[in-house]
mmCIF file of C-alpha atoms in Angstrom:
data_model
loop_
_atom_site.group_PDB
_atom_site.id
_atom_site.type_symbol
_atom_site.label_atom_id
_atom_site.label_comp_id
_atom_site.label_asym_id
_atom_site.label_seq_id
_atom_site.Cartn_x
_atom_site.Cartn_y
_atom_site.Cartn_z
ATOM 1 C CA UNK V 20 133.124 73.430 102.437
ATOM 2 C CA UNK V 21 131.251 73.340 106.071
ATOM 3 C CA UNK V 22 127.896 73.142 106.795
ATOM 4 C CA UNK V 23 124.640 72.630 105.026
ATOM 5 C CA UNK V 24 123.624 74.531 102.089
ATOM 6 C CA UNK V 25 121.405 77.547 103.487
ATOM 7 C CA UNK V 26 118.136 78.262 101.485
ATOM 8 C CA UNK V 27 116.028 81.134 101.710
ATOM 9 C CA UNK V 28 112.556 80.974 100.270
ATOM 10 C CA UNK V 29 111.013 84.511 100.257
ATOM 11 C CA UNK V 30 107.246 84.596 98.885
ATOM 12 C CA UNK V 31 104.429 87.265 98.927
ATOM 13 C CA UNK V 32 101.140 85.809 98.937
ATOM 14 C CA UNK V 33 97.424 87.932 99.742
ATOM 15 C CA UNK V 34 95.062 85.401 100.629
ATOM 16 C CA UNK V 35 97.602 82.287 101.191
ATOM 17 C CA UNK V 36 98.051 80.038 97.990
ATOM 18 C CA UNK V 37 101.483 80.788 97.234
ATOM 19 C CA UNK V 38 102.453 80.843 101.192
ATOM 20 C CA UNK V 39 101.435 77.105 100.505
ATOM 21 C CA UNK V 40 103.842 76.830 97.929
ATOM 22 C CA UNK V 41 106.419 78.610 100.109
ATOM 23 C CA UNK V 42 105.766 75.906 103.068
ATOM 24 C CA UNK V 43 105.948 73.044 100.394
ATOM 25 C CA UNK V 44 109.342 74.456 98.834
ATOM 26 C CA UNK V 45 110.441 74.576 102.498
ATOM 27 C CA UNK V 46 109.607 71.158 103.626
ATOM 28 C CA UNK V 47 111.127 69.281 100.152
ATOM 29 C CA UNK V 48 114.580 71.805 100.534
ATOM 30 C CA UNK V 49 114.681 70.479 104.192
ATOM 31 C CA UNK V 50 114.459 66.979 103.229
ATOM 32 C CA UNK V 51 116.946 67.763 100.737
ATOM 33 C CA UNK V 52 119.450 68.459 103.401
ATOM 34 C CA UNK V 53 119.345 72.273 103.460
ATOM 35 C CA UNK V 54 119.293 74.497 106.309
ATOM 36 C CA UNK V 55 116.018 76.697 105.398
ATOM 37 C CA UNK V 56 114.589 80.264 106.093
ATOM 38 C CA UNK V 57 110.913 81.457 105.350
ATOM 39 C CA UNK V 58 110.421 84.856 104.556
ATOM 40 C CA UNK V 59 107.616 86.859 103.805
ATOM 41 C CA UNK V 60 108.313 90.514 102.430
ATOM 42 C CA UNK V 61 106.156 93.318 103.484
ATOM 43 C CA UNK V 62 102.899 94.313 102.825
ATOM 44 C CA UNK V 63 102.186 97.195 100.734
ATOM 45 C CA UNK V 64 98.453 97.593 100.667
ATOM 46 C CA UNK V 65 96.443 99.650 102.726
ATOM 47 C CA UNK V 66 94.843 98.240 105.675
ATOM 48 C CA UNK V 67 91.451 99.193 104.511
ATOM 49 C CA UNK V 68 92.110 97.333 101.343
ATOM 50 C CA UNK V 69 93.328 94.233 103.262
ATOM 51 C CA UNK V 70 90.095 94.438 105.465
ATOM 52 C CA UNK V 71 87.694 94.555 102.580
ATOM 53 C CA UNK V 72 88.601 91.319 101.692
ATOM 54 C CA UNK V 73 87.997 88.539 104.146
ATOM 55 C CA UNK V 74 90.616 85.988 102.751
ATOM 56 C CA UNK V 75 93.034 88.654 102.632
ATOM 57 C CA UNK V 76 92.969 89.773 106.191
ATOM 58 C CA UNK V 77 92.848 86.149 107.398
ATOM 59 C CA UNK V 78 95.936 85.388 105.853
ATOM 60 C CA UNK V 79 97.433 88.350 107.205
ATOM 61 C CA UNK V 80 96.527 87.339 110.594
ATOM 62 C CA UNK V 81 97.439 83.849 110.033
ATOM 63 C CA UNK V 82 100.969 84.550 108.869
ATOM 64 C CA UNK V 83 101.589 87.667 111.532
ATOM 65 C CA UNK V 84 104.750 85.256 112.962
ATOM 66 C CA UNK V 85 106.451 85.225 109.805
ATOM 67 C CA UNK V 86 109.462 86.595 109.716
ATOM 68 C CA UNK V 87 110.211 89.447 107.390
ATOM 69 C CA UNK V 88 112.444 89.096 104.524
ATOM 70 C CA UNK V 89 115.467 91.466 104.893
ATOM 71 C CA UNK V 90 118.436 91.874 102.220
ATOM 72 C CA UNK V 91 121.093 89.670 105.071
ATOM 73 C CA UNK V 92 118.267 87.035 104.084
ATOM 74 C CA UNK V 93 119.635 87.058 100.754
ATOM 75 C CA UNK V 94 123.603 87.502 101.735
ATOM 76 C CA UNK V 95 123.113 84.613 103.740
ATOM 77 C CA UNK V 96 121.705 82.107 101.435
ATOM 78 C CA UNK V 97 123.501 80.082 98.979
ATOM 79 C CA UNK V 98 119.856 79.183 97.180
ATOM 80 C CA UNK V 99 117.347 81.636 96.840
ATOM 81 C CA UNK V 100 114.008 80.603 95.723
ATOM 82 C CA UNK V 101 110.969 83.178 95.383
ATOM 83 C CA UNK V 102 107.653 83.234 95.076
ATOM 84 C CA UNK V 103 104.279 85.430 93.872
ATOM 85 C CA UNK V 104 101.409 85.281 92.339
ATOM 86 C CA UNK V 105 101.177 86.854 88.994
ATOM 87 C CA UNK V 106 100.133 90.583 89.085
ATOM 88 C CA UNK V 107 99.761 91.500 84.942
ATOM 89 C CA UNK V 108 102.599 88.765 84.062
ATOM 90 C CA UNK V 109 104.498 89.870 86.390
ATOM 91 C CA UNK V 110 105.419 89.707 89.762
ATOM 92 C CA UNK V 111 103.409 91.125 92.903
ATOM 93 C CA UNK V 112 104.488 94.898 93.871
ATOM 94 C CA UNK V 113 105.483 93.481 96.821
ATOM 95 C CA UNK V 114 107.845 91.191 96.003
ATOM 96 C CA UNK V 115 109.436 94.071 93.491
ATOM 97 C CA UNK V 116 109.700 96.820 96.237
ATOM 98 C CA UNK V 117 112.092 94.114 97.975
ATOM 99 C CA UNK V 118 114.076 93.328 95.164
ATOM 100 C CA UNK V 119 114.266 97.454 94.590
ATOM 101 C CA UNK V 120 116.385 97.163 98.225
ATOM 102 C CA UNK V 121 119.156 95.400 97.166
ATOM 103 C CA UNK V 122 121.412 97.619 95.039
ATOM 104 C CA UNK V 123 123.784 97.889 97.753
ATOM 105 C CA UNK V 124 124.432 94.192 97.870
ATOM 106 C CA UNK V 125 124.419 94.056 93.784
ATOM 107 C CA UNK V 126 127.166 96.236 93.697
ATOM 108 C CA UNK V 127 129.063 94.689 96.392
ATOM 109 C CA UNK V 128 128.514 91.372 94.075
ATOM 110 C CA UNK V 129 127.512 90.024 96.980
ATOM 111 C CA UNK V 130 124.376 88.379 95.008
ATOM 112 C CA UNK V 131 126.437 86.580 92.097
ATOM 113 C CA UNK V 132 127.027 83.105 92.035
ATOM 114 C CA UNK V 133 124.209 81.849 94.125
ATOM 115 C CA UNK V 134 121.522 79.434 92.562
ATOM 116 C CA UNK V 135 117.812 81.067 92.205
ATOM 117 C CA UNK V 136 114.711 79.415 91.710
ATOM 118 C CA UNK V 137 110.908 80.463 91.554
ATOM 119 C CA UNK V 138 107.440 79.260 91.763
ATOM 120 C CA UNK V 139 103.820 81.428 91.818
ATOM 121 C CA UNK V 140 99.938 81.425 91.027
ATOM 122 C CA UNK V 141 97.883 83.098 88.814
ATOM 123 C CA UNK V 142 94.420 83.377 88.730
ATOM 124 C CA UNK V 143 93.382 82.130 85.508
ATOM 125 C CA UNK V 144 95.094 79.339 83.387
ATOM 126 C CA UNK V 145 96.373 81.896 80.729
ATOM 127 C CA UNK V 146 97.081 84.233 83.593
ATOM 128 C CA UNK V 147 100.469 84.766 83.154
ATOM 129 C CA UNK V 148 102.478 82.010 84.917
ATOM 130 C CA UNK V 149 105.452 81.351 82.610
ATOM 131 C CA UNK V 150 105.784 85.362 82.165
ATOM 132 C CA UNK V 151 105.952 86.017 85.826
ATOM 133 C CA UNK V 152 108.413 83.545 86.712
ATOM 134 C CA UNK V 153 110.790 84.783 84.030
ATOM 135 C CA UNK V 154 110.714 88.725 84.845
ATOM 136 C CA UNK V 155 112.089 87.106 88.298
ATOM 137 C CA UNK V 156 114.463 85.944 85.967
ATOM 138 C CA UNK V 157 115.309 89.207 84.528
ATOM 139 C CA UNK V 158 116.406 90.190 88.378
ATOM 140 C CA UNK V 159 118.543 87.081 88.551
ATOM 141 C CA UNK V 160 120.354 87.389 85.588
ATOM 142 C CA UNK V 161 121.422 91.320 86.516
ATOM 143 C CA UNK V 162 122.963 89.448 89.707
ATOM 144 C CA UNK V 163 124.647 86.957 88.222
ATOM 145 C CA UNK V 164 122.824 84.200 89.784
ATOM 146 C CA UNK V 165 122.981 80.824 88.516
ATOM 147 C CA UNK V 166 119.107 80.091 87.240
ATOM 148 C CA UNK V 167 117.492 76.572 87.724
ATOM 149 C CA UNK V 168 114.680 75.317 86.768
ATOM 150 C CA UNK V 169 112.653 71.952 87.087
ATOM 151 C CA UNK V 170 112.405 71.601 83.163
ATOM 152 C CA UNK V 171 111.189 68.244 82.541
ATOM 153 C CA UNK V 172 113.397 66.363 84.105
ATOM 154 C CA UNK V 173 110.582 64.306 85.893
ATOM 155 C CA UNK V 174 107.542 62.399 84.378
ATOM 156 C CA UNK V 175 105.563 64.402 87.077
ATOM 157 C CA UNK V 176 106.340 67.836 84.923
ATOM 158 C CA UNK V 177 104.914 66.181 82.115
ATOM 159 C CA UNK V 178 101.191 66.603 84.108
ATOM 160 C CA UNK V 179 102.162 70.024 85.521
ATOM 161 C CA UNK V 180 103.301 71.207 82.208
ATOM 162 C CA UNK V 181 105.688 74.587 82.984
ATOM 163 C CA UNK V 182 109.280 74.079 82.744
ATOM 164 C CA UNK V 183 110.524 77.273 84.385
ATOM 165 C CA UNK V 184 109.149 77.005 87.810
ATOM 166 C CA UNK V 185 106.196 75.834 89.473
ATOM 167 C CA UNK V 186 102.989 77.199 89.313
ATOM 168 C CA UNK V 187 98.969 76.971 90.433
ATOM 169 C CA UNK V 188 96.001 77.912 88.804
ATOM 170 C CA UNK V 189 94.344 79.565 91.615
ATOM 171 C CA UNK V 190 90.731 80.712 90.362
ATOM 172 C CA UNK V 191 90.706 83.796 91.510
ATOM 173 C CA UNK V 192 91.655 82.236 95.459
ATOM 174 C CA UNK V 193 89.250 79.637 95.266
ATOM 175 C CA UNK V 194 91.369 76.588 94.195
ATOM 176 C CA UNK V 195 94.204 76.215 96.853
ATOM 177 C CA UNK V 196 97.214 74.049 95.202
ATOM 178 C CA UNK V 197 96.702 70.412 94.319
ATOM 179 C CA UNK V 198 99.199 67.336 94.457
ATOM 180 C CA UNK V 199 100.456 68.680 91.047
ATOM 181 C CA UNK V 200 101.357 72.238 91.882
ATOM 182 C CA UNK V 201 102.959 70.790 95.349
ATOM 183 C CA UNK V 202 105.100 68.599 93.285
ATOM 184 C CA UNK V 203 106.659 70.813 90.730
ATOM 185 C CA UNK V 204 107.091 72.838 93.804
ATOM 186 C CA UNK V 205 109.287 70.347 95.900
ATOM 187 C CA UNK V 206 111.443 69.142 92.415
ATOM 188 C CA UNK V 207 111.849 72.902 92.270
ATOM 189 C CA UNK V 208 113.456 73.014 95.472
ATOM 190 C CA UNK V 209 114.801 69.746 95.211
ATOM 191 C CA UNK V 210 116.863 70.878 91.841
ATOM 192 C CA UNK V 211 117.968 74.299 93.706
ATOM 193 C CA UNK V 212 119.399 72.292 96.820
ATOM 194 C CA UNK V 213 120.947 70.047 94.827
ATOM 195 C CA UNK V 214 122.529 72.552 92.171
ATOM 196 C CA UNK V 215 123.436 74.952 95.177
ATOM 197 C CA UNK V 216 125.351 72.552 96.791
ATOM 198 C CA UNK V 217 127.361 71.511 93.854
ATOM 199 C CA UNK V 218 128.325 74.908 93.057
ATOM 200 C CA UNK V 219 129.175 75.535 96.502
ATOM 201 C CA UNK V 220 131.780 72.564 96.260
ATOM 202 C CA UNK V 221 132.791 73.393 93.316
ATOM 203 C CA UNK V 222 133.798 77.288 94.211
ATOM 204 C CA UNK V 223 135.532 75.676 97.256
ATOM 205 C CA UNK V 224 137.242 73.744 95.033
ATOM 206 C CA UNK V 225 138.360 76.653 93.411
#
């Protein structure tokens, strides 16, 4: 086995809380050794509906450097962690029209046996957090990903309370993520790295 374990983190976020997330997921994978890629996938919306909303457009403009997400993203990366906020318990349209581009690599099988990971933010507490992080699920399992999640494997995840995958109560846009959301985000990332890389030594290992 050579080199570092290579994570990609590939979020959609409108106004900017779960692009915090994304930059917190980065920062704890980094410290966790891993060699690490930000990716935002494209926007869908109208630019007249982006413009209407002042938070929206801001974001945009703030985040106009970020690189794309493109499917080599996900050949590349031996961890792949996403992130949305919650659009009907599900994830953003966004985030789905990107996973829609990958049949080509699914049936090379060139998406099995990598480990996947997720975090997002819903506007309301009931909002839909643990059903939007497992229809990402749904897309791992049809790759044959290897699924981890920060269960409760910390005394921190007894305060933040979901065990598939962190998540922020975002009030409509108005609450940006606290100390609790950023650290079920980083033991997210933290368990990825860590599961990635021993799955990547032990397929090495044959």
């Amino acid at each position: 086995m050579e080199g570092r374990t290579k994570v990609a983190v590939i979020y959609y976020s409108a106004t900017g809380i779960t692009y915090q997330m994304a930059q917190a997921a980065c920062t704890a994978a980094e410290e966790a050794g891993a060699e690490v890629r930000l990716r935002k996938v494209r926007e869908l919306a109208p630019e007249e509906a982006i413009r209407s909303n002042s938070g929206w457009h801001a974001h945009r403009m703030e985040t106009q450097d970020v690189t794309e997400a493109q499917p080599d993203d996900l050949s590349w990366a031996d961890v792949v962690i996403m992130g949305t906020p919650t659009r009907y318990g599900v994830m953003a349209a966004q985030l789905k029209q990107f996973i829609d581009a990958t049949g080509p690599l699914w049936a090379q099988g060139a998406l099995a046996n990598k480990v996947y990971a997720g975090f997002c933010s819903a506007a309301t507490s009931h909002g839909g957090h643990e059903a939007t992080l497992l229809s990402m699920f749904h897309v791992f399992y049809h790759w044959g990903g290897v699924v981890v999640a920060p269960g409760y494997t910390d005394a921190s995840q007894f305060i933040g309370g979901n065990p598939y995958g962190a998540s922020h109560t975002s009030n409509n846009g108005e609450t940006a993520p606290d100390d609790i959301a950023f650290t079920a985000t980083a033991l997210t990332a933290r368990r990825a790295v860590q599961m990635g890389t021993a799955l990547r030594k032990g397929l090495s290992n044959g």
